[in-house]
């Protein structure tokens, strides 16, 4: 590197670190708002967040940043190591995204997103899709225009997917989702018709919240979540936030009638949290260390929630602890009974309450609808009927209202099209990673039975968390598992597991 | 106002609101750091605070703000009403303060303040002053450089005092403190030697923390603190923070061996909190609505802590509640016994635990030491010995460790020199305000006995809280009480009260 290039790169690092730190402040504000803030502060906090967003936008579109990037782009790429090249590449991508969109469009999207949320919430409450339809229509138009500005080489829906799951396209997702559909629909059907249905009655009852909290913290700690670099609190919707890898804040919510919901939210969010806490130790305020995509992030939460937490071996290890925590309810429950009860399949209307077997069909339905909305084969007007037909075809249940159907998700009200596929990509990645891990660590199941999670966490730290954004998701999966994303890992896992639980073979 | 002037003023308002909102974000970060943040995040938080401090500094020193102020300064002052004139005056003062300091110095102070806090906390825990000394040394150097930039016409220590208590100088404070010293040392001596010593044995025992918390919240609510626009939490050092008048956050700390300490910290911080929540409803993101000075702020906390909370009438009202909260300990205690027990004079090591009679001497000690550090007659190395000698001279007690001596206060770890005098100025203001209030509301004592605090809060809201920064402290005291700050109110109050309690006359 010449001195000029060194100066330009070091200037870039300063600018990126500054933006990242202000972004960390923003995350802390959001966490505070969801968890801690008094209700009366809503108006003043909105203004504070808007002021900070203005600063971050200013920094991210600063022409000096553009000049710095342009100077670096003229350099022979071999001048940079992988760490540096990644920072430059990611910075360029973000800068393009921020500066290629006309300010009027940015403003209209921001305004529509804010207004759209309230229109959607009201429409959902009133079960009146037609009140939300014009907003949805306008957002699709806007997101098509946005796509043309930012990713002119991609089709509009691919551009929106790329925003969350870079490098992933309909061409890749569609056949995978078709194959999932053809496997899962009959599997769910056979499970529904199975004579043997697991007993879940012991999961009903009263489970004191303080006991739930202590159990969740213990399991999170056992998994390796560092509480000196993180917190666990309560919010309306569980999430993983916080302002830095050294300050990772997970939340859950409690109902005293259900300890499984809060516990698995803890395990899920701890999975996200371990990704953040496990980021590379260098460059923690730089893009290179950032988590890769939504799908890879979700692969980490689902890895712990499903591959580990819903594993029979996990029940083996925690059975005694759970019995001791809730002796009245759980004293007589066997390991197998617990394992089966937390792995039942129940086709239902609401995605966020779905089990691992039906969840992908909720996602596929949304993917097909979004694709149709962007290629013009589906109109907004058709949505309620189309939604309900698909629910009926895929899951055998037909939502009685749009509130329980097309109006259930918050995503479209904020213009987040192309987000849903990440949930199921994450589930498939998790399964594929787990299969590789079991080959590389043959004692995985024994480790889980012993509550000895350190080798598992270390494997994820090394293979995924510490890799940051150095590779694309495709490269990372290839590098770790020796093959591209292969849905067979996922369908085989589901078939084997649920046929055994429901004794259908 | 001409259109041009209107535009310039409106532009000023936009800029000031933006700065104020970012300042609110900073306050929320500081609260988070003291109350909630995981310890492992200290380093990353310091960098985030430094990044945000850089933004605020940029905004506060923006030449466009300077031009705007310069345009407004050319206007005939009569064009502006008091509200507008105050915003312009305060903005000009801040702009001058900010533009005279290089950004590197601002950032170093912010970062040292954040890191220094942890160094101090550890040194205090380890009773090792030498670990904290280099930080303290660097901060004094920085604050001298800062003073030379901002107030080149003031001596370095006066500049630091001016930062908290504008317009107040050593020349004004020193004789007042000398006179206090000459009154209080013999008064304390006579009280210590008095034959009659109130019984405080019933304040020893075990007081469950959850009961203490509930009692504190109830009394805070009774005083008028709005919990939908504020919070109450736990921190090492009680304080009042938060990011906005609609988000006021007070803290206390608990020991189960002492409920008086936590309770009076709550009352004290609630006094600060009521000032913030009581700010004028217009212009809450503008300087005009901001609290006047640290001394006036402290006058509000001490008003509630001492004039109200340590009043016999307060014991009359809460006696039954306190008995019901701690029946084992308090069942047989009379109102007079409680009143005397919470008003005993006990020369001790720790300022924040000091009674109102010995407290001024803790402050005077710090004032004299700070003055010496800034004029070079005292070195950091000398501090532990000097501190202990002065404690011995003024209060007749000698701290056995530095944890109980020179390391006890948080202030210096954040570079807050010149802050301590405000505590005693506040105590004097509080006493003078109370005397006026009793003349204007002759039923004050009856109101307190009835737990009817609304008229008292309303009087303070009207006379002080809602006045924001419209007047100088000197003007405000004159306006409210009809005379300048007069320490005789304070010394007369103390002499009358303690001679009666100790039956020394």
Short mmCIF file of N, CA, C and O in Angstrom, two decimals, chain A residues 215 218-220 222-223 313-323 338 448-449 451 453:
data_model
loop_
_atom_site.label_atom_id
_atom_site.label_comp_id
_atom_site.label_asym_id
_atom_site.label_seq_id
_atom_site.Cartn_x
_atom_site.Cartn_y
_atom_site.Cartn_z
N UNK A 215 -34.80 -19.96 35.57
CA UNK A 215 -34.50 -21.09 34.68
C UNK A 215 -33.92 -20.57 33.36
O UNK A 215 -32.91 -21.09 32.86
N UNK A 218 -30.40 -19.36 33.78
CA UNK A 218 -29.46 -20.46 33.98
C UNK A 218 -29.12 -21.12 32.64
O UNK A 218 -27.95 -21.36 32.33
N UNK A 219 -30.15 -21.37 31.84
CA UNK A 219 -29.91 -22.06 30.57
C UNK A 219 -29.13 -21.15 29.61
O UNK A 219 -28.21 -21.59 28.92
N UNK A 220 -29.47 -19.87 29.61
CA UNK A 220 -28.74 -18.93 28.77
C UNK A 220 -27.26 -18.90 29.17
O UNK A 220 -26.36 -18.91 28.32
N UNK A 222 -25.67 -21.32 30.76
CA UNK A 222 -25.10 -22.63 30.38
C UNK A 222 -24.70 -22.64 28.90
O UNK A 222 -23.68 -23.22 28.53
N UNK A 223 -25.50 -22.00 28.06
CA UNK A 223 -25.22 -21.97 26.63
C UNK A 223 -23.96 -21.16 26.32
O UNK A 223 -23.37 -21.28 25.26
N UNK A 313 -31.80 -34.88 23.63
CA UNK A 313 -30.66 -34.82 24.54
C UNK A 313 -30.75 -33.62 25.49
O UNK A 313 -30.31 -33.68 26.64
N UNK A 314 -31.32 -32.53 25.00
CA UNK A 314 -31.51 -31.33 25.82
C UNK A 314 -32.51 -31.63 26.94
O UNK A 314 -32.32 -31.22 28.09
N UNK A 315 -33.56 -32.37 26.60
CA UNK A 315 -34.55 -32.77 27.61
C UNK A 315 -33.90 -33.68 28.65
O UNK A 315 -34.19 -33.59 29.84
N UNK A 316 -33.02 -34.57 28.19
CA UNK A 316 -32.31 -35.45 29.11
C UNK A 316 -31.57 -34.61 30.15
O UNK A 316 -31.69 -34.82 31.36
N UNK A 317 -30.82 -33.62 29.65
CA UNK A 317 -30.00 -32.84 30.58
C UNK A 317 -30.83 -31.99 31.54
O UNK A 317 -30.51 -31.91 32.73
N UNK A 318 -31.88 -31.35 31.04
CA UNK A 318 -32.59 -30.38 31.88
C UNK A 318 -33.81 -30.94 32.60
O UNK A 318 -34.49 -30.21 33.32
N UNK A 319 -34.10 -32.23 32.39
CA UNK A 319 -35.32 -32.80 33.00
C UNK A 319 -35.34 -32.57 34.51
O UNK A 319 -36.33 -32.08 35.05
N UNK A 320 -34.23 -32.89 35.18
CA UNK A 320 -34.21 -32.76 36.64
C UNK A 320 -34.36 -31.30 37.06
O UNK A 320 -35.04 -30.99 38.04
N UNK A 321 -33.70 -30.43 36.33
CA UNK A 321 -33.79 -29.00 36.66
C UNK A 321 -35.22 -28.50 36.49
O UNK A 321 -35.74 -27.75 37.32
N UNK A 322 -35.85 -28.94 35.40
CA UNK A 322 -37.23 -28.49 35.14
C UNK A 322 -38.17 -29.07 36.20
O UNK A 322 -39.05 -28.37 36.70
N UNK A 323 -37.94 -30.33 36.57
CA UNK A 323 -38.77 -30.92 37.64
C UNK A 323 -38.60 -30.14 38.94
O UNK A 323 -39.57 -29.85 39.63
N UNK A 338 -41.65 -35.08 27.76
CA UNK A 338 -41.30 -33.67 27.57
C UNK A 338 -40.86 -33.42 26.13
O UNK A 338 -41.30 -32.47 25.48
N UNK A 448 -24.54 -32.46 24.67
CA UNK A 448 -25.83 -31.84 25.02
C UNK A 448 -26.42 -32.55 26.25
O UNK A 448 -26.88 -31.89 27.19
N UNK A 449 -26.37 -33.87 26.25
CA UNK A 449 -26.91 -34.62 27.40
C UNK A 449 -26.20 -34.25 28.69
O UNK A 449 -26.79 -34.29 29.76
N UNK A 451 -24.99 -31.28 29.23
CA UNK A 451 -25.07 -29.82 29.41
C UNK A 451 -23.73 -29.16 29.17
O UNK A 451 -23.43 -28.08 29.69
N UNK A 453 -21.97 -27.36 26.75
CA UNK A 453 -22.23 -26.67 25.48
C UNK A 453 -20.99 -25.98 24.91
O UNK A 453 -21.03 -25.45 23.81
#
